[in-house]
XYZ file of C-alpha atoms in Angstrom:
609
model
C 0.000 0.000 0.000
C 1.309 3.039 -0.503
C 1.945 5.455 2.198
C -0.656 8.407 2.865
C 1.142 11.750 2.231
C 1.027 15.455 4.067
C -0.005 18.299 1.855
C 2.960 20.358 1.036
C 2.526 23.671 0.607
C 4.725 24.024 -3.079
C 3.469 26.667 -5.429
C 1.673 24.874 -8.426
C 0.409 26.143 -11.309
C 1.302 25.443 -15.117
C 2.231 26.823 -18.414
C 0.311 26.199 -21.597
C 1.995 23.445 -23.123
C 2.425 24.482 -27.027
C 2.736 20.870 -28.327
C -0.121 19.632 -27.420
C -3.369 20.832 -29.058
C -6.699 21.602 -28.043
C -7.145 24.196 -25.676
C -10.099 24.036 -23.165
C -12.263 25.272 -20.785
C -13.002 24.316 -17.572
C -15.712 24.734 -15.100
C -16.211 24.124 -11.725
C -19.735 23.891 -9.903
C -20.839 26.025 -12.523
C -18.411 28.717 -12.361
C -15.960 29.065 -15.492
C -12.336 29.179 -14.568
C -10.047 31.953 -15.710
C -6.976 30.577 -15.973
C -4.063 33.538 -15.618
C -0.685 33.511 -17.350
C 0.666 32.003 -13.969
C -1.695 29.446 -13.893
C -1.576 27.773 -17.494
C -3.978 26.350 -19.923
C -5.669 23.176 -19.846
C -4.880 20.792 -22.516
C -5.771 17.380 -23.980
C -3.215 14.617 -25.093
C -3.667 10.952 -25.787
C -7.143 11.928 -25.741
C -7.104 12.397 -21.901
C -7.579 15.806 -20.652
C -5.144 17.345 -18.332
C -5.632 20.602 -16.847
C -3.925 23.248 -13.818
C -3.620 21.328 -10.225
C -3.685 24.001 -7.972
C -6.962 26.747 -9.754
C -8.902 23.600 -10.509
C -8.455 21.849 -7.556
C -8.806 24.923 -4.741
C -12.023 25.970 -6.654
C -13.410 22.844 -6.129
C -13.035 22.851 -2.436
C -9.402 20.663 -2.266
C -6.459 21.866 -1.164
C -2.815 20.953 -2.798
C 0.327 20.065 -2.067
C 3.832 18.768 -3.580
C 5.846 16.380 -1.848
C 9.093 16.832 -3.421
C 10.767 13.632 -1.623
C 8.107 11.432 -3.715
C 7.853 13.863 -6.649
C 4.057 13.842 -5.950
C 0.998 15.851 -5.872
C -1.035 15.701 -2.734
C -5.204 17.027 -3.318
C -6.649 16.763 0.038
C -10.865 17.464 0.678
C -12.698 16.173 3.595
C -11.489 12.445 4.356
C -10.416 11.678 1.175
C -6.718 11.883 -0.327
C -5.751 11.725 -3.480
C -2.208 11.708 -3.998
C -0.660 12.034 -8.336
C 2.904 11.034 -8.663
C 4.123 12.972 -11.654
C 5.186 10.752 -14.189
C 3.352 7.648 -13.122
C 0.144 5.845 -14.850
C -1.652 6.136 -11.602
C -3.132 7.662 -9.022
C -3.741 6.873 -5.272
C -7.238 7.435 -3.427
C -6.373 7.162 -0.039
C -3.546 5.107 -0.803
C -5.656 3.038 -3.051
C -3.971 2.683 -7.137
C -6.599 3.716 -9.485
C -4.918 3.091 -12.872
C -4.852 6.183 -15.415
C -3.943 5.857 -19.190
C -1.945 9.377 -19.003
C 0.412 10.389 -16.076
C 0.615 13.822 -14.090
C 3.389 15.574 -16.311
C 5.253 18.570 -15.166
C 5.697 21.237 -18.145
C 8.063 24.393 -17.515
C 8.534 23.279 -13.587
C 4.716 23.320 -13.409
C 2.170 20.624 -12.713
C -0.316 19.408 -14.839
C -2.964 16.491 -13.389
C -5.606 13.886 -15.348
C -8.833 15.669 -14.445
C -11.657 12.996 -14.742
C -9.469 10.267 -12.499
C -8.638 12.398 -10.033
C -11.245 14.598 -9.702
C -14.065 11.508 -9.974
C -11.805 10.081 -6.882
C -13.716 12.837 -4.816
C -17.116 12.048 -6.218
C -17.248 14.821 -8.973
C -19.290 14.472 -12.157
C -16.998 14.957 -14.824
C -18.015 15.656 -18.530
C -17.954 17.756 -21.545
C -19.788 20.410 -23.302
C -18.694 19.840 -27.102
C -20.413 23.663 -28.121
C -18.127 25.387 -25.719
C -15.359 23.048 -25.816
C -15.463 22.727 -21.744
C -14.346 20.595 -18.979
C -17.542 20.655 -17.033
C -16.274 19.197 -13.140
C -19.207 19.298 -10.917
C -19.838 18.290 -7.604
C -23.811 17.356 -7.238
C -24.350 18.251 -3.769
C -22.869 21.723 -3.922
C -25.210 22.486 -7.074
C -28.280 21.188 -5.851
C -27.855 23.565 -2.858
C -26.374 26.546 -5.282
C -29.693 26.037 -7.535
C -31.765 26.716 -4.416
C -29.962 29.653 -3.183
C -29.086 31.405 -6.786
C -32.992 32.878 -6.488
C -32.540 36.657 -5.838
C -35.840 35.903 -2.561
C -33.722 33.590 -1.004
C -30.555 36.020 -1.478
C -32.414 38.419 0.233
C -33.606 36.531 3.682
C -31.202 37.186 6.885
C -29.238 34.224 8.208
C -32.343 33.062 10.183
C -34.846 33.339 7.248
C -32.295 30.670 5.014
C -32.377 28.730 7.664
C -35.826 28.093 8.167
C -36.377 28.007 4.211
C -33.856 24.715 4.330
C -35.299 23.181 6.619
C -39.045 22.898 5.142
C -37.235 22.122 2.264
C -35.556 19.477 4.011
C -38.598 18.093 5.759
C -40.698 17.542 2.792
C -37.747 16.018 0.947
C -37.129 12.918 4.110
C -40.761 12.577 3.461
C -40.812 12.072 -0.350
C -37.778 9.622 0.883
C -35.042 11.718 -0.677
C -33.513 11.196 2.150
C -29.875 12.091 0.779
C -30.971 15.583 -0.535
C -33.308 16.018 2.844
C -29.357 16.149 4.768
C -28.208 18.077 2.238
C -30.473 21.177 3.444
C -30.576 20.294 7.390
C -26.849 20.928 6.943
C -26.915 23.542 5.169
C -29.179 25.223 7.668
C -26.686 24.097 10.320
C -24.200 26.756 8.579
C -27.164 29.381 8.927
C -28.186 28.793 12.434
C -24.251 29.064 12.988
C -24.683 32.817 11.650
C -27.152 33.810 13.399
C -26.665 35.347 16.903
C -27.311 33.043 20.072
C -28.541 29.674 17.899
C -24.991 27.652 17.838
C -27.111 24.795 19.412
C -29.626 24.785 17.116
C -26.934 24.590 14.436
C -25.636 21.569 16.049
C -29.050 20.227 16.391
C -29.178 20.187 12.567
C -26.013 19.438 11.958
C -27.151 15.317 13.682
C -30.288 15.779 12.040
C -28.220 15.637 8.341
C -25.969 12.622 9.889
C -28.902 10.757 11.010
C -31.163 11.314 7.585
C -28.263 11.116 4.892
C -28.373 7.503 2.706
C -25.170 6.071 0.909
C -23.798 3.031 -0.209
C -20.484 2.034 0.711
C -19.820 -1.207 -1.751
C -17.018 -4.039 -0.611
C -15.260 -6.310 -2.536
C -15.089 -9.845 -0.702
C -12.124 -11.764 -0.659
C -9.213 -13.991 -0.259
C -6.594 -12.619 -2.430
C -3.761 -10.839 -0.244
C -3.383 -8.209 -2.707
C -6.863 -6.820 -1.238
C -5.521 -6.646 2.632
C -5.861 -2.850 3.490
C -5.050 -3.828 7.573
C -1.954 -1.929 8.387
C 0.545 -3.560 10.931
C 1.481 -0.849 13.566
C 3.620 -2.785 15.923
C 2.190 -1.487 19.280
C 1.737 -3.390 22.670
C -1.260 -6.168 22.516
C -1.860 -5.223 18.719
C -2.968 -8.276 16.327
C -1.319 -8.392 13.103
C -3.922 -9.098 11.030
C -7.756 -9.225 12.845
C -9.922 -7.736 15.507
C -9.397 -9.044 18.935
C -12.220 -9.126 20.648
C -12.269 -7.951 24.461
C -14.732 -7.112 27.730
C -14.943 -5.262 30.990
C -12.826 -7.111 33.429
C -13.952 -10.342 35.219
C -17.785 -10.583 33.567
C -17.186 -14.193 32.185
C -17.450 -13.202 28.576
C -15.585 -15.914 27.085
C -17.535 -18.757 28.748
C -20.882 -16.857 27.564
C -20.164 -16.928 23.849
C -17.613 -20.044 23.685
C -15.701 -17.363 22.194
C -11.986 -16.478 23.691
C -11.991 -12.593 24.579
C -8.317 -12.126 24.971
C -8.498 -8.581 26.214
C -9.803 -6.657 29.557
C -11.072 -3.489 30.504
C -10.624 -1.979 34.125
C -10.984 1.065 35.397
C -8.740 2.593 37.929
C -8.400 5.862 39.786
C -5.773 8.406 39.046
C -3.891 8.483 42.709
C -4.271 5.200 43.242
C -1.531 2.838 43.682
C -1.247 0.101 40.425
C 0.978 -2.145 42.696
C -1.670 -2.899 45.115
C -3.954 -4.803 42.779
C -1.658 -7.111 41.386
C -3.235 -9.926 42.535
C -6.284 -9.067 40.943
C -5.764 -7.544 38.081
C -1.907 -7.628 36.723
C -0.946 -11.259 37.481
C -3.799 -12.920 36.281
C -3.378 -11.105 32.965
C -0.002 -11.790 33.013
C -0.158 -15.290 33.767
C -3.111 -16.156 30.914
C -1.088 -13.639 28.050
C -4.656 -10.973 28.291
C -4.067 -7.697 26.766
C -5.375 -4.943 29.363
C -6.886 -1.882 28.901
C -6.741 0.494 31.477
C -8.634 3.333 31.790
C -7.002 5.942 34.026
C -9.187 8.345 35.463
C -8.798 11.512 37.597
C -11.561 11.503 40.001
C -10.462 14.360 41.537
C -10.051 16.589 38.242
C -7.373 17.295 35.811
C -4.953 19.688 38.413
C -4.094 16.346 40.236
C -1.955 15.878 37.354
C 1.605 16.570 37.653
C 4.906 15.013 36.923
C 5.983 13.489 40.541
C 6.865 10.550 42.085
C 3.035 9.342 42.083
C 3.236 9.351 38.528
C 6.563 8.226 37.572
C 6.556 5.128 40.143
C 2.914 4.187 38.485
C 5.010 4.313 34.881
C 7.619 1.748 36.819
C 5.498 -0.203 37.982
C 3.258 -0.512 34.881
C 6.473 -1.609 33.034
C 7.509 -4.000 35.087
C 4.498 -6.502 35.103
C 5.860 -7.865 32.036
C 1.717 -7.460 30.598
C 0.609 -6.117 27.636
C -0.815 -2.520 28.985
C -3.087 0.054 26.880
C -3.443 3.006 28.984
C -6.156 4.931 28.593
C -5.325 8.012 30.358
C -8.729 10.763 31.100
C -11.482 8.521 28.887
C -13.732 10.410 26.916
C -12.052 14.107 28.210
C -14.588 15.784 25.693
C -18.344 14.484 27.860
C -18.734 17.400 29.482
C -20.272 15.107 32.306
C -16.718 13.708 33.608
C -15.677 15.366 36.417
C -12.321 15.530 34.469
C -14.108 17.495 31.760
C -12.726 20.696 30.899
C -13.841 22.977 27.550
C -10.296 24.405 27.581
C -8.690 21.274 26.018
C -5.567 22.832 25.697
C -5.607 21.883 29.509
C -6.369 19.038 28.550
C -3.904 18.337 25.789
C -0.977 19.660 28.477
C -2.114 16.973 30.937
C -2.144 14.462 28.980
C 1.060 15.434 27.551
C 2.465 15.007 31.132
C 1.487 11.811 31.151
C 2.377 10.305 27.650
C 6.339 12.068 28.472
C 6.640 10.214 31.395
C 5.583 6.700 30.208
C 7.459 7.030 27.520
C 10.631 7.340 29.385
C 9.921 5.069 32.192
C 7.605 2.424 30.748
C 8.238 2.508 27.308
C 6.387 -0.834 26.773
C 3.000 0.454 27.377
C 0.726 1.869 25.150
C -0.794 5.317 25.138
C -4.394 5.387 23.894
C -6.604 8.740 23.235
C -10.292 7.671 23.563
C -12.533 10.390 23.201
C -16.673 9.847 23.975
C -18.791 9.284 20.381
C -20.502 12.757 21.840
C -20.703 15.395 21.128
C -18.317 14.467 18.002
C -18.053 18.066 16.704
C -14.813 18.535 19.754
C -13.257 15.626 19.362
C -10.413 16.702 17.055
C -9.778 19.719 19.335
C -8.881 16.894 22.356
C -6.024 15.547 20.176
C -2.622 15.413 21.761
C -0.431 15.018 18.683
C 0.725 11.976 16.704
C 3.978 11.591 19.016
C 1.969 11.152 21.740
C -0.631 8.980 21.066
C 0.005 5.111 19.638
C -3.790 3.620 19.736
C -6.867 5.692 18.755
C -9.893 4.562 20.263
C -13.585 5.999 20.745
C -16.178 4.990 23.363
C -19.225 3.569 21.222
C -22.909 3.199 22.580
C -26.059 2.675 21.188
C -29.113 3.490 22.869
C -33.013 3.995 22.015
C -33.819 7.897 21.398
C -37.416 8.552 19.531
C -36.565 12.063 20.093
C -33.922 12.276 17.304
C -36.428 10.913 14.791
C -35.365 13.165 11.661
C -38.850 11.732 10.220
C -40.852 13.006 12.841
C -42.146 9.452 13.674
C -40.828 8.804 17.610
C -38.591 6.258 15.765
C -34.865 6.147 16.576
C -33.408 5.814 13.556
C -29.533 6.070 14.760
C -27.032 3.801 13.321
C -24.148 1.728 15.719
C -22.362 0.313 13.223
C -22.149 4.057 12.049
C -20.757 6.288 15.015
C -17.072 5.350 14.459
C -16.950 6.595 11.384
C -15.966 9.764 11.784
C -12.986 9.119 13.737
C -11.623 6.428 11.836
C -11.770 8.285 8.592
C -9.563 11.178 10.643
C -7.204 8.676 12.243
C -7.517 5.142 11.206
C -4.858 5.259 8.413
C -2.206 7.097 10.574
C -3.046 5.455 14.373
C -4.058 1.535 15.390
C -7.985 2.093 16.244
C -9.672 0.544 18.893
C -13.513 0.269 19.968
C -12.101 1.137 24.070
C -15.128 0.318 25.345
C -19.092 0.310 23.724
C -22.705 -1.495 24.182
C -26.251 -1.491 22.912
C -28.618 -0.891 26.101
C -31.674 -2.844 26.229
C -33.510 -0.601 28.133
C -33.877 3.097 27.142
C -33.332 5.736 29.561
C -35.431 8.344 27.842
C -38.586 5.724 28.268
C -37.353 2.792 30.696
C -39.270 0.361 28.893
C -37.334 -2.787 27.258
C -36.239 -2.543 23.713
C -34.868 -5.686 22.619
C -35.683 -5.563 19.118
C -33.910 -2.500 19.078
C -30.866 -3.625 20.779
C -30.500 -7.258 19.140
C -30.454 -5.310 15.548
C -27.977 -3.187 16.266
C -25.850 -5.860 17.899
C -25.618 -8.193 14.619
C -25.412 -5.360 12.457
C -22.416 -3.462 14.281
C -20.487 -6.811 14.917
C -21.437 -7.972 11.341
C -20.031 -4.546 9.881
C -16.883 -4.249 12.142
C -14.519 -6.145 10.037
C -15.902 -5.047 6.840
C -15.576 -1.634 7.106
C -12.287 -0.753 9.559
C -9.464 -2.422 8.429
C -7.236 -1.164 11.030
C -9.735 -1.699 13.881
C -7.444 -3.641 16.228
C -9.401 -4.213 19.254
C -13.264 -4.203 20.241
C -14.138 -4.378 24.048
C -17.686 -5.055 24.657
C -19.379 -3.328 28.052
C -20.442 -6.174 29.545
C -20.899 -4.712 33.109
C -23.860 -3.405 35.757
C -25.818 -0.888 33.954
C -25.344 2.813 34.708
C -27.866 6.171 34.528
C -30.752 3.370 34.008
C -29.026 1.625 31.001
C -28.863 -1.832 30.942
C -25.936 -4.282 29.223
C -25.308 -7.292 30.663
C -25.784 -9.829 28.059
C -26.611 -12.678 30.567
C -29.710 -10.935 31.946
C -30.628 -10.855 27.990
C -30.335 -13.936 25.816
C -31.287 -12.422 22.590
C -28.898 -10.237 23.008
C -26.281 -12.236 23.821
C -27.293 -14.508 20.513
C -26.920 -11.325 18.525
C -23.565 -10.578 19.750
C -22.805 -14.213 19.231
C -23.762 -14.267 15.892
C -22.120 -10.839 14.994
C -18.854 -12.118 16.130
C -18.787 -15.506 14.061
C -19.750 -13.464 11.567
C -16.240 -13.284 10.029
C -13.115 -14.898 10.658
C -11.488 -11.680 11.158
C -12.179 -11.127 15.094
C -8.969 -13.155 17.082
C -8.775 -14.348 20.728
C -5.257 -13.316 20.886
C -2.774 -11.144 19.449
C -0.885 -14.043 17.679
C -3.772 -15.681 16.401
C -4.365 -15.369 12.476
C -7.190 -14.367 10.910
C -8.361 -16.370 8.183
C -7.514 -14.886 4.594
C -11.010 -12.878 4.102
C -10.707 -9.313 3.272
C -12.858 -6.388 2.450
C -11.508 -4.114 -0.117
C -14.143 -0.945 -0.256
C -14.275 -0.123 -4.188
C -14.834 3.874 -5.638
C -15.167 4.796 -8.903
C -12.397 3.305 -11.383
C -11.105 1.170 -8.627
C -9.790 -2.284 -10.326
C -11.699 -5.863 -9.639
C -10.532 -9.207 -11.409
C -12.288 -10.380 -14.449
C -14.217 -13.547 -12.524
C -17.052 -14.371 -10.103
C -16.679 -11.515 -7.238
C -18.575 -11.499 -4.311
C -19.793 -8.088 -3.636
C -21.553 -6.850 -0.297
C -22.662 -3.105 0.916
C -23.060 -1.471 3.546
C -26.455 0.720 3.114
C -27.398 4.166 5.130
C -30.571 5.929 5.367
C -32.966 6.406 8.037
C -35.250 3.760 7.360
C -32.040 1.010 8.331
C -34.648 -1.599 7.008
C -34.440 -3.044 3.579
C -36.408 -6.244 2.078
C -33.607 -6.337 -0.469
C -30.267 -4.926 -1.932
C -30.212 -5.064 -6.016
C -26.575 -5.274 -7.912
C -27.222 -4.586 -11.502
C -24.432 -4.999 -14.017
C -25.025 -4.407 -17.428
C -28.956 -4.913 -17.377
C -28.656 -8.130 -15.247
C -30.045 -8.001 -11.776
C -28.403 -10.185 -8.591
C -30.389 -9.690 -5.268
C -29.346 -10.401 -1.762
C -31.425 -10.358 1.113
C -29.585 -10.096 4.387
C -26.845 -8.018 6.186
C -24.211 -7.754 4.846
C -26.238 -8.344 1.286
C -23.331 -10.054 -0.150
C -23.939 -11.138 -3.807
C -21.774 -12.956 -6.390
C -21.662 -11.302 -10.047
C -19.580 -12.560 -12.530
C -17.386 -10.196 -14.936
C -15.533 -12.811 -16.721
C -17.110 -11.494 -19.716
C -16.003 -7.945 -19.310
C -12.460 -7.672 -18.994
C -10.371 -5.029 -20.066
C -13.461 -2.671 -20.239
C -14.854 -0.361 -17.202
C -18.108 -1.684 -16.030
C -21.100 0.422 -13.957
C -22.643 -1.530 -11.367
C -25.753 -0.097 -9.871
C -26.028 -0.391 -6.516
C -30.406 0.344 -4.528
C -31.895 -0.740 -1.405
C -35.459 -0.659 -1.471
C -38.154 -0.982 1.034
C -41.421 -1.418 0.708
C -40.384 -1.510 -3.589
C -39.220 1.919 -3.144
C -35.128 2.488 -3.929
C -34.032 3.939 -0.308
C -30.544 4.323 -1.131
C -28.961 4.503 -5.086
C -25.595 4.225 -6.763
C -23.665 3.632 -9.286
C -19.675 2.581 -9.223
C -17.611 2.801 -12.432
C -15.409 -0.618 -11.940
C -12.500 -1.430 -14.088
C -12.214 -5.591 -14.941
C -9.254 -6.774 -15.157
């Protein structure tokens, strides 16, 4: 795999190259570009169009680099990376090859870049408008919402006004089950609550309201073949090479409930408390039957306890010399503003931890530092980060629980999505840091109505567990809260056997979850596919991973070419054979439908090979 790159911050721009014919035009969003003197001319050769990195890029929302080391441009926007070696038939997305018929050339010491492969990487519609001779690069989200607001009434509303225009908008668009265009406009009205004075929780409000009502299809290749295997060996304490190992709160008999070997704990301990006088309990045992431990580290008293002293360094020591495979997890979920360690200045926070992370890595150099924010509120969690040097696992507390009240339907249905929430920081961190689920569960009983939801919990169960493995490669480590409930929440699978059947299931669901850090997983692999992404010319087995608020679908469709191949169960894996088409780029649609209605739609541009 090749290795993710930082933006550089080179000056890039081209000169028109005379030798090559057909000058163009190019448009962004709508918006022509006017090329300067400095910036070049786009051009086409070999019948591929290549045009200015940096004026097309930056107007499409990317920024650009140059790393000179790798002779390589780097086009950054949102989680995706797309990094253009100059002189190479390639591209990377995300340090994924994506093969390209003409390289990135430089011309006069400037860069020019394949538009449609790189700029399709990020989702853009690419095309041509023969009349004008124009590069037409569009991004469909940004003009739906710039044909809405180009009206000259809607120009003219205040902050508040747009706002509230979006959001009936958005309502009667979830209702008509365009559910993707319906998040479209709740967060766009996030960014206009955000304007107006005194409303920043209101524009948060909307801001979940567009996460929980947005649908798309993320589509997996299933397989054996090695060359697929996107899991990223790290080399930290307790860390599997190649799988998930599965692990619990401390002591709660998890492996004899599922006949399943959890090979890592979770226990909490106080910050001022002495390590040395639970070795009994906690450090020998795990020493003595190989069990990774998590500890999670926590300053009761509040984040000034937190010095470098003796307390601290003789707790490093002593930590280091158990001879066990530690993950400390200093101040757990520092951004939940209802830990007593909780602070909103998370510089404070940063500097504390800081303290910490220096002096274990001088005196117990063996154990491993993990930074495990809460799920929520999500929008902080970045700001909490200590820095790559000081952090070796990333991890993220992950419940589930029943909330009617965040119905973006209106129907007192929660509509949330486990197998969704670590997302967000495993796009940020997962190709850069190990990630580990430090500690989640699906409560049975809601807190917002006490009564028993089962159903609920037992379908989030298989489908998280199912989904694990598919869609984090570099998930290491998934410790299930298997304790006494807390604030009325309930998760102990043996008061629950449906549960506990769900989790059961979820876990055998792939060979990928381990019961110890040398075990090997068995060679199945999920390889998550984007447009012009390569797949071999033979039976595949394809399976998705569908979102919309409905999270209910009688059936997921895979149409290739006019013919149709249905599957009818998480993870709706399908086989489809493309021994007939290779050497040719195939589209294969990908809809959910409920009720007979298409939920969720897509369509990947494959190459067969």
């Amino acid at each position: 795999m090749k290795k993710k790159l930082i933006p550089a911050l080179a000056a890039m721009g081209v000169l028109f190259a005379a030798q090559s014919a057909f000058a163009l035009g190019v448009s962004v969003n709508g918006a022509k570009l006017n090329f300067s003197a400095s910036d070049g001319q786009p051009f086409i050769e070999n019948g591929r169009t290549l045009v200015p990195l940096r004026a097309t890029a930056e107007a499409y929302g990317a920024s650009v680099g140059f790393d000179p080391t790798t002779n390589a441009a780097i086009i950054t926007k949102d989680s995706v990376t797309v990094t253009v070696p100059i002189g190479e038939s390639a591209v990377y997305r995300n340090g994924e090859a994506i093969t390209n018929e003409v390289a990135a050339k430089i011309v006069d010491s400037r860069t020019y870049l394949p538009i449609r492969v790189v700029m399709e990487s990020f989702g853009a519609d690419v095309g041509w408008d023969a009349g004008s001779q124009t590069v037409t690069v569009n991004d469909p989200d940004v003009m739906y919402i710039n044909g809405i607001e180009s009206s000259s009434s809607f120009k003219s509303k205040n902050a508040t006004n747009k706002a509230l225009e979006l959001i009936g908008l958005g309502d009667a668009r979830a209702a008509a089950g365009e559910f993707h265009k319906a998040a479209l406009l709740y967060r766009r009205s996030s960014y206009y609550w955000s304007q107006a004075p005194g409303q920043s929780e209101t524009a948060l409000h909307y801001l979940y309201m567009a996460e929980y009502v947005d649908s798309d299809i993320r589509l997996y290749l299933k397989t054996d073949d090695e060359r697929y295997n996107r899991s990223l060996y790290f080399g930290e304490a307790g860390e599997p090479r190649n799988g998930i190992l599965l692990g619990s709160t401390y002591n709660t008999g998890i492996s004899e409930l599922t006949g399943f070997k959890h090979g890592a704990e979770l226990q909490y301990f106080d910050y001022g408390s002495d390590f040395s006088s639970q070795d009994s309990w906690y450090f020998r045992p795990a020493r003595e039957k190989g069990t990774v431990l998590e500890i999670a580290w926590q300053p009761n008293q509040g984040l000034d306890m937190v010095v470098e002293n003796d307390y601290l360094i003789e707790q490093a020591k002593y930590l280091e010399s158990t001879g066990c495979k530690i993950l400390l997890r200093f101040a757990n979920e520092m951004n939940d503003s209802t830990n007593v360690w909780y602070t909103p200045d998370y510089n404070k926070y940063i500097e504390k931890y800081r303290i910490v992370a220096n002096v274990f890595r001088k005196y117990a150099p063996s154990v491993a530092l993990v930074w495990a924010p809460n799920f929520y509120p999500y929008n902080t969690v970045d700001l909490y980060y200590p820095g790559d040097e000081y952090v070796d696992y990333v991890g993220l507390s992950v419940y589930q629980e029943y909330n009617p009240e965040n119905d973006p339907l209106g129907k007192g249905i929660d509509r949330g999505r486990w197998s969704s929430v670590l997302d967000r920081v495993y796009d940020t961190y997962g190709w850069k840091k190990p990630i580990i689920m430090a500690e989640g569960g699906c409560s049975y009983v809601s807190v917002w109505t006490g009564e028993n939801i089962t159903d609920f919990a037992v379908k989030q169960m298989e489908d998280y567990y199912t989904y694990l493995p598919i869609k984090y490669p570099n998930l290491k480590m998934a410790f299930i809260f298997n304790s006494q409930d807390w604030g009325g929440r309930e998760f102990r699978l043996a008061q629950n056997p449906a549960l506990l059947a769900a989790y059961i299931k979820g876990i055998n669901s792939s060979g990928r979850y381990v019961s110890s850090p040398n075990d090997v997983a068995t060679g199945e692999y999920y390889y998550e596919l984007h447009h012009n992404f390569t797949v071999p010319a033979e039976t595949i087995e394809l399976c998705s991973f569908i979102t919309a608020p409905l999270n209910d679908y009688d059936y997921v469709a895979y149409t290739v070419n006019g013919v149709t191949t249905a599957a009818y169960a998480i993870p709706y894996t399908a086989s489809i054979d493309l021994s007939a088409y290779s050497g040719q780029t195939v589209e294969v649609r990908v809809q959910a439908f409920t009720g007979g209605v298409a939920r969720a739609d897509e369509t990947f541009k494959l190459r067969v090979e």
